[in-house]
CSV table of C-alpha atoms in Angstrom, one decimal:
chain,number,residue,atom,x,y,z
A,1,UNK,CA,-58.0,-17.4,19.9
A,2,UNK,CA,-58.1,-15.6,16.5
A,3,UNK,CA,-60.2,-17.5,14.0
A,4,UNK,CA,-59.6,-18.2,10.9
A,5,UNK,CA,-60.8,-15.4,8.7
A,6,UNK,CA,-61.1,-16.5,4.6
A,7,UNK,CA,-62.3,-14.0,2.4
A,8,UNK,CA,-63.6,-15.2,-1.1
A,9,UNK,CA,-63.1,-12.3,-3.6
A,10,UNK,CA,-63.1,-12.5,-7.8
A,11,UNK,CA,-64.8,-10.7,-10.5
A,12,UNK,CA,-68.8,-10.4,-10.2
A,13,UNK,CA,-70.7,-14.2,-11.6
A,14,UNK,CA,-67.5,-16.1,-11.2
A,15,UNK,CA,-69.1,-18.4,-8.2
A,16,UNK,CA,-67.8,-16.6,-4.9
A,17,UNK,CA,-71.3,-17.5,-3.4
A,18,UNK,CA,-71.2,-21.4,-4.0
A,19,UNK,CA,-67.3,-21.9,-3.7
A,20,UNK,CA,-68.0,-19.8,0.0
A,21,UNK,CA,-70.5,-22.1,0.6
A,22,UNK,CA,-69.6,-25.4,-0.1
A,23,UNK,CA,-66.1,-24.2,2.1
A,24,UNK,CA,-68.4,-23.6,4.9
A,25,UNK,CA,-70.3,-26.4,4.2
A,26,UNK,CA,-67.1,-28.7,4.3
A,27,UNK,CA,-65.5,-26.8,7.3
A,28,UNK,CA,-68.5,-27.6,9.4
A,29,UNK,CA,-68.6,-31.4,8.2
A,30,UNK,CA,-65.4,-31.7,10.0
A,31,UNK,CA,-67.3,-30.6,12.8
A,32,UNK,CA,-65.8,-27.3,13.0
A,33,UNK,CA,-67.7,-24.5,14.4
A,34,UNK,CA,-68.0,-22.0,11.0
A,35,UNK,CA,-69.7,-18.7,10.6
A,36,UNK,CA,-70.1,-17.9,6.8
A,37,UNK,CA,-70.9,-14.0,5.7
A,38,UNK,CA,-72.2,-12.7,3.1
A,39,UNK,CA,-71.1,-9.2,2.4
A,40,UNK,CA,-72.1,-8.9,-1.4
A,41,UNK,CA,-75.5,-7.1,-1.4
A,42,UNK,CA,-76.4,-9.5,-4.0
A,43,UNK,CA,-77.0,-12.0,-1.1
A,44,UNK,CA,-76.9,-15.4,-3.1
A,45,UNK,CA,-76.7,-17.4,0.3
A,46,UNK,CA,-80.5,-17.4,0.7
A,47,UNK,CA,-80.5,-18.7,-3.1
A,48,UNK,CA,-77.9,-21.0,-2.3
A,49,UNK,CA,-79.1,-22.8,0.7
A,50,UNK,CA,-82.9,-22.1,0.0
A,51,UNK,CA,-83.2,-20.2,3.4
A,52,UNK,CA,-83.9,-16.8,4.3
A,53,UNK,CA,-81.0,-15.0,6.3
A,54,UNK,CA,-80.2,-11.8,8.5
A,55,UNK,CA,-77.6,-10.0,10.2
A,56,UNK,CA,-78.8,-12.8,13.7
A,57,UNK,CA,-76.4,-15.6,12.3
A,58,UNK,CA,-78.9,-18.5,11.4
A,59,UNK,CA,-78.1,-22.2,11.9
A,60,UNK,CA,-78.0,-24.2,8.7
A,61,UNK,CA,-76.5,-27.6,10.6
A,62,UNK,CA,-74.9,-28.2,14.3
A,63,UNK,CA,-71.2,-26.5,13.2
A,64,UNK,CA,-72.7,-23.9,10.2
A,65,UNK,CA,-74.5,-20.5,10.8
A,66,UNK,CA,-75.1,-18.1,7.9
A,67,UNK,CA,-75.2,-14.5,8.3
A,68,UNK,CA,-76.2,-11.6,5.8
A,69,UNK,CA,-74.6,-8.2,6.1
A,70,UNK,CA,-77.0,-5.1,5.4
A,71,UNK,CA,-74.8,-2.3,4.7
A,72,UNK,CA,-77.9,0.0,4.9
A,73,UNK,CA,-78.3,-1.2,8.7
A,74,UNK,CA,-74.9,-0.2,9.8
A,75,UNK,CA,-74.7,3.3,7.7
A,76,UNK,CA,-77.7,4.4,9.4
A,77,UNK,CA,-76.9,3.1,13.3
A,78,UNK,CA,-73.5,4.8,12.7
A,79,UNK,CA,-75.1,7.8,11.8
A,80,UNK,CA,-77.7,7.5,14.5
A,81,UNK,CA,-74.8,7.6,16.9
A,82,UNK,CA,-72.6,10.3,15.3
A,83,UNK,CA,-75.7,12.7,14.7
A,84,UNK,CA,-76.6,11.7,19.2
A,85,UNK,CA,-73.2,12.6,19.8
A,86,UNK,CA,-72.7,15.6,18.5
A,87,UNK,CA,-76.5,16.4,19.7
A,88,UNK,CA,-75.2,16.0,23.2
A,89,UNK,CA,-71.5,17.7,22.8
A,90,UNK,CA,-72.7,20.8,20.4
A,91,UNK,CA,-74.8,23.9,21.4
A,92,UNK,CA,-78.6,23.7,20.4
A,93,UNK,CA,-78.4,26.1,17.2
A,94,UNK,CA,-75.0,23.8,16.0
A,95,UNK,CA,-76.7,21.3,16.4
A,96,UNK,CA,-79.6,22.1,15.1
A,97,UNK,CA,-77.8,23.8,11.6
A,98,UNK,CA,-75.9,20.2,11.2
A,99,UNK,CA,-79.2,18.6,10.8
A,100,UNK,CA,-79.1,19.1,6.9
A,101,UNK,CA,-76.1,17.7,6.5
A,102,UNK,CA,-76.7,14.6,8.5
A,103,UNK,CA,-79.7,14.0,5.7
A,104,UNK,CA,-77.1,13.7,2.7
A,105,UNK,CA,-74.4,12.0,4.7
A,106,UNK,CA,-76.0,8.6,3.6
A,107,UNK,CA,-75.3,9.2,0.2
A,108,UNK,CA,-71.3,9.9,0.7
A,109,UNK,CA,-68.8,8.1,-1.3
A,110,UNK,CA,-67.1,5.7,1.2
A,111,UNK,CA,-69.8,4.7,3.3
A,112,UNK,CA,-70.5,1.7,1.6
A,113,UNK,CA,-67.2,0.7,2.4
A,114,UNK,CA,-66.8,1.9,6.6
A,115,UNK,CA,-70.3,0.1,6.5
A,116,UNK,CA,-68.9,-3.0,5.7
A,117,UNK,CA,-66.0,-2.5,8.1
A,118,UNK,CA,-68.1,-1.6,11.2
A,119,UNK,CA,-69.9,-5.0,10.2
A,120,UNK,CA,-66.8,-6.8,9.9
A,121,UNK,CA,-65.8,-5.4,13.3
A,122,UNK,CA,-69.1,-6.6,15.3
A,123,UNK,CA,-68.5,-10.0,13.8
A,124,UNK,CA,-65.2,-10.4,15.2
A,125,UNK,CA,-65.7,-9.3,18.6
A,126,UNK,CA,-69.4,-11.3,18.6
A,127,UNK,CA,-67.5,-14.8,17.1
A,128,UNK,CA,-65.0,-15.8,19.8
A,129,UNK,CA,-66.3,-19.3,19.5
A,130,UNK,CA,-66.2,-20.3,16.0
A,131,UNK,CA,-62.7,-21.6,14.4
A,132,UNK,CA,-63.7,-20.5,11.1
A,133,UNK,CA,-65.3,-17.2,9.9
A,134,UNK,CA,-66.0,-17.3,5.4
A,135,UNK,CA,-66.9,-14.2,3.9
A,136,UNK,CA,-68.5,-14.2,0.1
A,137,UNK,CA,-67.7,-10.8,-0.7
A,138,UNK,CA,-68.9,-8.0,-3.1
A,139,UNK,CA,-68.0,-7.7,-6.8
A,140,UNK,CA,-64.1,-6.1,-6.8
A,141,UNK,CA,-64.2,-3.1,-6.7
A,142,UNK,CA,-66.7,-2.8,-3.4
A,143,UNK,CA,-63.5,-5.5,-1.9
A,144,UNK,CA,-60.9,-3.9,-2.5
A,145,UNK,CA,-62.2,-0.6,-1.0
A,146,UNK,CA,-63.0,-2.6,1.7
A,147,UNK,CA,-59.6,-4.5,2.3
A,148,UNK,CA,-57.9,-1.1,1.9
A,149,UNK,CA,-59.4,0.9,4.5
A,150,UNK,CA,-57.4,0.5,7.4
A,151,UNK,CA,-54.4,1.1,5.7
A,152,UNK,CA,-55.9,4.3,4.1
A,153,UNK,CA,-57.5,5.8,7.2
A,154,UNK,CA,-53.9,4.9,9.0
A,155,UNK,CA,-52.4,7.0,6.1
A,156,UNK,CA,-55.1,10.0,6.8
A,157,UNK,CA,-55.1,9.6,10.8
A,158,UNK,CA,-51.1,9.3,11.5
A,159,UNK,CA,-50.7,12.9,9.6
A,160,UNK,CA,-53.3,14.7,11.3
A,161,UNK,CA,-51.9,13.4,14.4
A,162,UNK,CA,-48.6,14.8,13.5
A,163,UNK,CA,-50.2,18.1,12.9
A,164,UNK,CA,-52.1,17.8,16.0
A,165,UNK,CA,-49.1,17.5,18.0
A,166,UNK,CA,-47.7,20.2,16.3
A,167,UNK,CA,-50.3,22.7,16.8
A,168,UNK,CA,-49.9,21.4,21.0
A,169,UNK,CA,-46.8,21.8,21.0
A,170,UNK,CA,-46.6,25.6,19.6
A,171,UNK,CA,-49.5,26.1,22.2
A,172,UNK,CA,-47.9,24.8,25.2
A,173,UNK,CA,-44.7,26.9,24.5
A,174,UNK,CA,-47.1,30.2,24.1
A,175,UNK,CA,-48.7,29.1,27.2
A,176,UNK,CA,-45.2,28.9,28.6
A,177,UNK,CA,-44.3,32.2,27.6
A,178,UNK,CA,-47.0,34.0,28.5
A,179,UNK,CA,-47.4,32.5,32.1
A,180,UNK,CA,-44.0,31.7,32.9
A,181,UNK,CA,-44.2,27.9,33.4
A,182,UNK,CA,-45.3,24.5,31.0
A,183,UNK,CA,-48.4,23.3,30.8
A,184,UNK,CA,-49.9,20.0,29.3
A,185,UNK,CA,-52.1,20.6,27.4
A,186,UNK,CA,-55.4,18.1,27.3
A,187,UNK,CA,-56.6,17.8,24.0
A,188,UNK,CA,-60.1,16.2,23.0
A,189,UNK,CA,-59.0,15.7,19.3
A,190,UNK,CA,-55.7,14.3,20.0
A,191,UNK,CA,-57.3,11.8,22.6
A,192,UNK,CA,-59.6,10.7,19.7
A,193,UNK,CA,-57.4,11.0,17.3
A,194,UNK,CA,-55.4,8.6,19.2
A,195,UNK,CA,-58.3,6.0,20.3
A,196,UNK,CA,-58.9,5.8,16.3
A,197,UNK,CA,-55.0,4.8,15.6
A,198,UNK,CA,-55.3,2.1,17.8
A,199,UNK,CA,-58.7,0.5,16.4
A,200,UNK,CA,-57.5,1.1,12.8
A,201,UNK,CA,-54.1,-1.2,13.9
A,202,UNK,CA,-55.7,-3.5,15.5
A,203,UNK,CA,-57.9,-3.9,12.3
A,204,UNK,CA,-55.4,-3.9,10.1
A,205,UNK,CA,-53.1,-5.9,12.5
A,206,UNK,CA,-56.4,-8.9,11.5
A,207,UNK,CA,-56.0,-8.1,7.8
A,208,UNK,CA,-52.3,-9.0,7.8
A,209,UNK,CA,-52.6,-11.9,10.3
A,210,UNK,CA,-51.0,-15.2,9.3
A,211,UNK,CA,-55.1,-16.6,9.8
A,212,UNK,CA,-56.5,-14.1,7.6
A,213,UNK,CA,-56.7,-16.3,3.8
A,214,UNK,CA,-57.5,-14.0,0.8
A,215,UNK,CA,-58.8,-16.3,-1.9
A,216,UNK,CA,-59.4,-15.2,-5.6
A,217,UNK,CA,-62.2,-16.8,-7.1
A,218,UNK,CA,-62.2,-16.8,-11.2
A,219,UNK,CA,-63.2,-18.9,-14.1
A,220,UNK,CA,-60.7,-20.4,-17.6
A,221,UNK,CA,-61.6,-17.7,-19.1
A,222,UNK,CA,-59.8,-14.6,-20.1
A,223,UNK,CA,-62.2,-11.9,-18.7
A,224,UNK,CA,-61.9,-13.4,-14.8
A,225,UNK,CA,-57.9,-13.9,-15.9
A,226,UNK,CA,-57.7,-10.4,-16.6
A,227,UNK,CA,-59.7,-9.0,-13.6
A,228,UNK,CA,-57.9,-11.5,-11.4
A,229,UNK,CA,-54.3,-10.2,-12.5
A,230,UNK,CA,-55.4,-6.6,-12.0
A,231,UNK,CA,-57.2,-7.9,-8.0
A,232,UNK,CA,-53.6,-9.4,-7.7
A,233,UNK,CA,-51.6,-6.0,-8.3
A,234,UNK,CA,-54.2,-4.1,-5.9
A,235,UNK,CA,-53.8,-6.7,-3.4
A,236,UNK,CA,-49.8,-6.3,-3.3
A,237,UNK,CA,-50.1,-2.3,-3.4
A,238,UNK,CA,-51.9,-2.8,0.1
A,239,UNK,CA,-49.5,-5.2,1.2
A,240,UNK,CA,-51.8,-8.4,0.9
A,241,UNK,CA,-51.1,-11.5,-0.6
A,242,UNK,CA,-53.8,-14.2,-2.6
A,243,UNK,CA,-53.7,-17.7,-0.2
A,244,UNK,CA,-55.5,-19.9,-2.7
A,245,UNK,CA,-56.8,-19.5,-6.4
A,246,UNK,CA,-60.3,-21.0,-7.2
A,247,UNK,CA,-60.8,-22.3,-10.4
A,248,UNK,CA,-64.7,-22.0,-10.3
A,249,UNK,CA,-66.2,-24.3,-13.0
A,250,UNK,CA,-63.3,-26.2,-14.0
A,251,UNK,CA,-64.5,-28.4,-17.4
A,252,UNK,CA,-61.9,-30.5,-18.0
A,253,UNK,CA,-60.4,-31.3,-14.3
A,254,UNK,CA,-56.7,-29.9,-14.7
A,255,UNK,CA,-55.1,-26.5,-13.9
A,256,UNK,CA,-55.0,-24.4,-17.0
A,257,UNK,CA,-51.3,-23.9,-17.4
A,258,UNK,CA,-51.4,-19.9,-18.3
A,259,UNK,CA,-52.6,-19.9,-14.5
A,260,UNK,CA,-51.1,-22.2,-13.0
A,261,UNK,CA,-47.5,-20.3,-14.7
A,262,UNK,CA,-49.3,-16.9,-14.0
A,263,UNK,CA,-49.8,-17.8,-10.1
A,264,UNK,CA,-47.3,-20.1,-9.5
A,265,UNK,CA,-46.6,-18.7,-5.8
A,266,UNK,CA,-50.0,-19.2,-4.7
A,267,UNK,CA,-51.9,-22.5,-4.1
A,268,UNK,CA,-54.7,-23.4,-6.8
A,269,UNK,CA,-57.8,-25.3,-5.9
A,270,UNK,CA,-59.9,-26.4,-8.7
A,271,UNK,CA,-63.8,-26.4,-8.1
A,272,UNK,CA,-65.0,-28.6,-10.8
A,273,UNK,CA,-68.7,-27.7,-13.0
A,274,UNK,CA,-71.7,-29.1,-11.3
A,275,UNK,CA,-74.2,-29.5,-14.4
A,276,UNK,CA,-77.2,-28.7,-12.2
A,277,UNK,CA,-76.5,-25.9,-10.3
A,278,UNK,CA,-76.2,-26.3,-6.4
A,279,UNK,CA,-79.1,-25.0,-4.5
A,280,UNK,CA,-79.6,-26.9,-1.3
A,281,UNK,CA,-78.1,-28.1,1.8
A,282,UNK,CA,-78.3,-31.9,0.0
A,283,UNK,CA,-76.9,-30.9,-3.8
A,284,UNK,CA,-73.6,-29.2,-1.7
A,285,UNK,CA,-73.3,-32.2,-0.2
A,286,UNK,CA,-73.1,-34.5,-2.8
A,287,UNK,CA,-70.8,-31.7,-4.5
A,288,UNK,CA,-68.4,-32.4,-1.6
A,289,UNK,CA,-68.4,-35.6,-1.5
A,290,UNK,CA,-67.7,-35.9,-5.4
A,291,UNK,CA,-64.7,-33.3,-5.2
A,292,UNK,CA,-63.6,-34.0,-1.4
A,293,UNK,CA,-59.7,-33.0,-3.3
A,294,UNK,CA,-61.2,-29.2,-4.1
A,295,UNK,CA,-60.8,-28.3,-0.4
A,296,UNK,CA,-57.7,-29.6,0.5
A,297,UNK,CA,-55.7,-26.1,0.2
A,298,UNK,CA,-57.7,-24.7,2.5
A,299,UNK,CA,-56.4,-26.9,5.3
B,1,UNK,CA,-36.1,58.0,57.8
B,2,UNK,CA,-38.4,56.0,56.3
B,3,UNK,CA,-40.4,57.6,53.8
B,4,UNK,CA,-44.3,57.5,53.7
B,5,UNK,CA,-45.5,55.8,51.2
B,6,UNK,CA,-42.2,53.5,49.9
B,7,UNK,CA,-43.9,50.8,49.8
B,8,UNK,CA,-46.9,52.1,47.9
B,9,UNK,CA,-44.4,53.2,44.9
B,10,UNK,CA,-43.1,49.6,45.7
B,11,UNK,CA,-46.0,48.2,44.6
B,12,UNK,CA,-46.7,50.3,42.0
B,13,UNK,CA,-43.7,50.0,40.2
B,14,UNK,CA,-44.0,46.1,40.9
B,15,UNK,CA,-47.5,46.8,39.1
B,16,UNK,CA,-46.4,48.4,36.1
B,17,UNK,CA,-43.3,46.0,35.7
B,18,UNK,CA,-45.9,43.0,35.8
B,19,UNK,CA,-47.8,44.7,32.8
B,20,UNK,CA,-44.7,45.6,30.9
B,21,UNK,CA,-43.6,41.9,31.0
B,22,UNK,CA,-47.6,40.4,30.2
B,23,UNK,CA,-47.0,42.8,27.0
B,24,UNK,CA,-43.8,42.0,25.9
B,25,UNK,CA,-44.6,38.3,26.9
B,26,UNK,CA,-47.4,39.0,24.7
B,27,UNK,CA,-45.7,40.5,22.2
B,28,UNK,CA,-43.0,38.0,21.9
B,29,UNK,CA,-45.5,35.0,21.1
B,30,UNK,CA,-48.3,36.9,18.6
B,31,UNK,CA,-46.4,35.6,15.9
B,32,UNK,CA,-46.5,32.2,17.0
B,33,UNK,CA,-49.9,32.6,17.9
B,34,UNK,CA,-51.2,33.5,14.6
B,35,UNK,CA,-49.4,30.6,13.0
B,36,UNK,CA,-51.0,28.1,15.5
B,37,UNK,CA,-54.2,30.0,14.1
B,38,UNK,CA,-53.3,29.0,10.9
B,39,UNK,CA,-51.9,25.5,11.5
B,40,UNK,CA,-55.4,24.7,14.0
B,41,UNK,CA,-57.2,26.5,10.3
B,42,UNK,CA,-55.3,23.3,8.2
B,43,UNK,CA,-56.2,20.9,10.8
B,44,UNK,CA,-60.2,22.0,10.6
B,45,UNK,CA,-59.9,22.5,6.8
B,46,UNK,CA,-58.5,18.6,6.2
B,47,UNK,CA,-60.8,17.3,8.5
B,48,UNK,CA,-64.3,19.7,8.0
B,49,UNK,CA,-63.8,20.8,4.9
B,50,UNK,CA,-66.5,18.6,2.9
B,51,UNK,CA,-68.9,21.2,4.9
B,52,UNK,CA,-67.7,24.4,2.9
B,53,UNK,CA,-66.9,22.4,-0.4
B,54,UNK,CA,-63.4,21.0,0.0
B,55,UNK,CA,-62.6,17.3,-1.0
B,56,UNK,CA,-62.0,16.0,2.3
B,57,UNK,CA,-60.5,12.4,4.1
B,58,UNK,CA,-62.2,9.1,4.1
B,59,UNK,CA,-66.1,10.3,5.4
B,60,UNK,CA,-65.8,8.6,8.7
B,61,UNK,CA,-62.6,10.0,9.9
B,62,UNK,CA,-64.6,13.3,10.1
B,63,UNK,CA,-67.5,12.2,11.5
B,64,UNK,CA,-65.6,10.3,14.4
B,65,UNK,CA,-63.5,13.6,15.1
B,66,UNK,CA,-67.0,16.1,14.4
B,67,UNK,CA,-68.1,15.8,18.2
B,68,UNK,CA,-65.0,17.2,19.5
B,69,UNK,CA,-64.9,20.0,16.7
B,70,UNK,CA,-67.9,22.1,17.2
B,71,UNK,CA,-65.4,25.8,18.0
B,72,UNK,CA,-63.2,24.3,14.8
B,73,UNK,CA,-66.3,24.1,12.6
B,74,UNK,CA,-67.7,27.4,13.9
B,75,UNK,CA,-64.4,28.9,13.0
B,76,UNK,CA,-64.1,27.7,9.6
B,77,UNK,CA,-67.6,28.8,8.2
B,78,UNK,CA,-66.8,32.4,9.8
B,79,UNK,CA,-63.6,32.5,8.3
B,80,UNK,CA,-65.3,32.0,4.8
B,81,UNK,CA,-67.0,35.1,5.1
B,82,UNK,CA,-63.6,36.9,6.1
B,83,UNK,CA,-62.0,34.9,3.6
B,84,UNK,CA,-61.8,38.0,0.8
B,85,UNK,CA,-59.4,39.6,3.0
B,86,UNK,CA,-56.0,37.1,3.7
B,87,UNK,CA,-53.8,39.6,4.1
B,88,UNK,CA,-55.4,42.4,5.3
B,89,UNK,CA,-55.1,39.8,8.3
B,90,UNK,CA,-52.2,38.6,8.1
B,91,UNK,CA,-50.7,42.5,8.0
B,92,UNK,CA,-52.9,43.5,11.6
B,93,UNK,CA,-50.6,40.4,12.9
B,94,UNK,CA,-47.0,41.9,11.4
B,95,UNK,CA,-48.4,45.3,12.4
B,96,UNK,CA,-47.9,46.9,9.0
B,97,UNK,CA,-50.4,49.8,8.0
């Protein structure tokens, strides 16, 4: 069975890292196995529950792991591999003359990004037991590259495919001429490029899954407003939709109306000011227990 | 009377027949040839060409398709030092002096 996936996005210093926390934190007081991820690089969570964390999940209770995601780690594995592939599939001096390259591939725009996506990948196929998976993600713009990317790379890989099958095609009637009779032809990069179609569905099949909750976190004030409209537009261009507002901070415990009227077709949970900051396991739970309502929208 | 050799001319003429169709078989598909060239050329180009300076597609769509693309990528950086000379190529192919 799927779990459920909710992803905490907002503008950067709105309180993704303690609303994803306290969710967690409440999820797993109802005894429900929950695995919460932090994706930002900031990495609040060890701030949060005074811990150290890794990517090895760490136990905070009996229902409650918390993992840290470093991007660094999966850009260079992935390279590792690519750069031991080709080694093995490519003459020496090829080889040898892609070397360079391979040095200033860590640096390429979009890495961050597939980084964060291979991550996202291990975690579903390593989770089958937990109901619940939270992810505190990074600052916007990082999110919504991230969010995007199946969609984008499905753009990218369904056209080459259609040229691919063109250029087969053309060769399979020249090999037709020429010999007198058809012959299939077996080709590497059509094989590949189909085995990539099929992971980039299946991904994006999980980002569009009735389970999976994006959640816009944001303050009352007009800065996060304005950011949250504009995370709102990008969401629909990709064909997502917000599950549940947070209103982080909340002062005077009722839904501003300009959001409330600006999001009136999403649920809004309101996450009221805690005066003293919440930094450890016993300061979230005496947050949940003072604001048990907050959660309700999540289910 | 059966004459010496009949079957030798048989075979000859069999022979020659078999090139004349391989060439005009030949002939009938260089066209199409070339613009498979040129369509596998687009292919490499979208997918490799970050290596010879062309904005290419999301980073890891090449390097998942880069093991399978060593002749591709061999291809392209010699067709950048042929590259001054498009249609001195593409006139061998249309056979036009």
């Amino acid at each position: 069975m799927q779990p459920e996936l909710l992803f905490f996005i907002g503008k950067g210093g709105v309180g993704k890292s303690t609303v994803s926390a306290t969710t967690a934190f409440h999820f797993s007081g109802l005894s429900q196995k929950t695995l919460l991820v932090s994706m930002d690089p900031a990495h609040n969570q060890r701030d949060i529950f005074e811990n150290s964390f890794s990517e090895t999940p760490r136990p905070v209770n009996a229902c409650l792991s918390v993992k840290e995601v470093d991007t660094d780690f999966w850009i260079q594995k992935y390279l590792k591999e690519t750069e031991k592939t080709v080694k093995a599939t490519y003459h020496y001096e090829s080889a040898f003359n892609l070397d360079s390259y391979f040095n200033v591939l860590q640096f390429s725009p979009g890495l961050e990004e597939y980084a964060l996506l291979l991550a996202f990948d291990a975690i579903i196929a390593s989770s089958p037991g937990a109901s619940r998976i939270i992810f505190d993600m990074a600052p916007t713009a990082l999110s919504l590259r991230f969010l995007a990317l199946p969609s984008v790379t499905l753009i990218w890989l369904e056209e080459l495919m259609k040229l691919r099958n063109k250029i087969i095609a053309k060769k399979e009637i020249i090999t037709k001429i020429k010999i007198g009779k058809k012959q299939i032809e077996t080709d590497k990069i059509r094989s590949r490029l189909d085995g990539l179609i099929k992971k980039y569905r299946r991904l994006d099949r999980i980002f569009q899954a009735a389970e999976t909750r994006i959640n816009l976190v944001m303050n009352d004030d007009r800065m996060s407003f304005s950011e949250a409209l504009r995370i709102k537009a990008k969401l629909q261009e990709i064909g997502m939709h917000i599950h549940t507002v947070v209103v982080n901070r909340a002062m005077n415990g009722s839904i501003p109306g300009y959001i409330s009227e600006t999001f009136n077709d999403q649920r809004i949970a309101l996450f009221p000011m805690e005066k003293n900051g919440l930094m450890g396991c016993a300061a979230i739970e005496n947050y949940i227990s003072d604001n048990a309502a907050s959660f309700k929208e999540f289910g | 009377m059966k004459l010496p050799g009949i079957h030798i001319i048989k075979k000859k003429m069999a022979a020659a027949f078999k090139v004349a169709d391989e060439v005009m078989r030949g002939k009938a598909v260089s066209a199409m040839e070339y613009e498979t060239g040129e369509l596998d050329h687009i292919f490499t180009l979208l997918v490799l060409g970050m290596f010879v300076g062309i904005p290419s597609p999301p980073i890891h769509i090449t390097m998942e398709l880069l093991p399978d693309m060593e002749e591709a990528l061999a291809g392209m950086i010699d067709k950048v030092s042929t590259a001054h000379d498009p249609l001195g190529d593409l006139f061998s192919v249309l056979e036009i002096d």
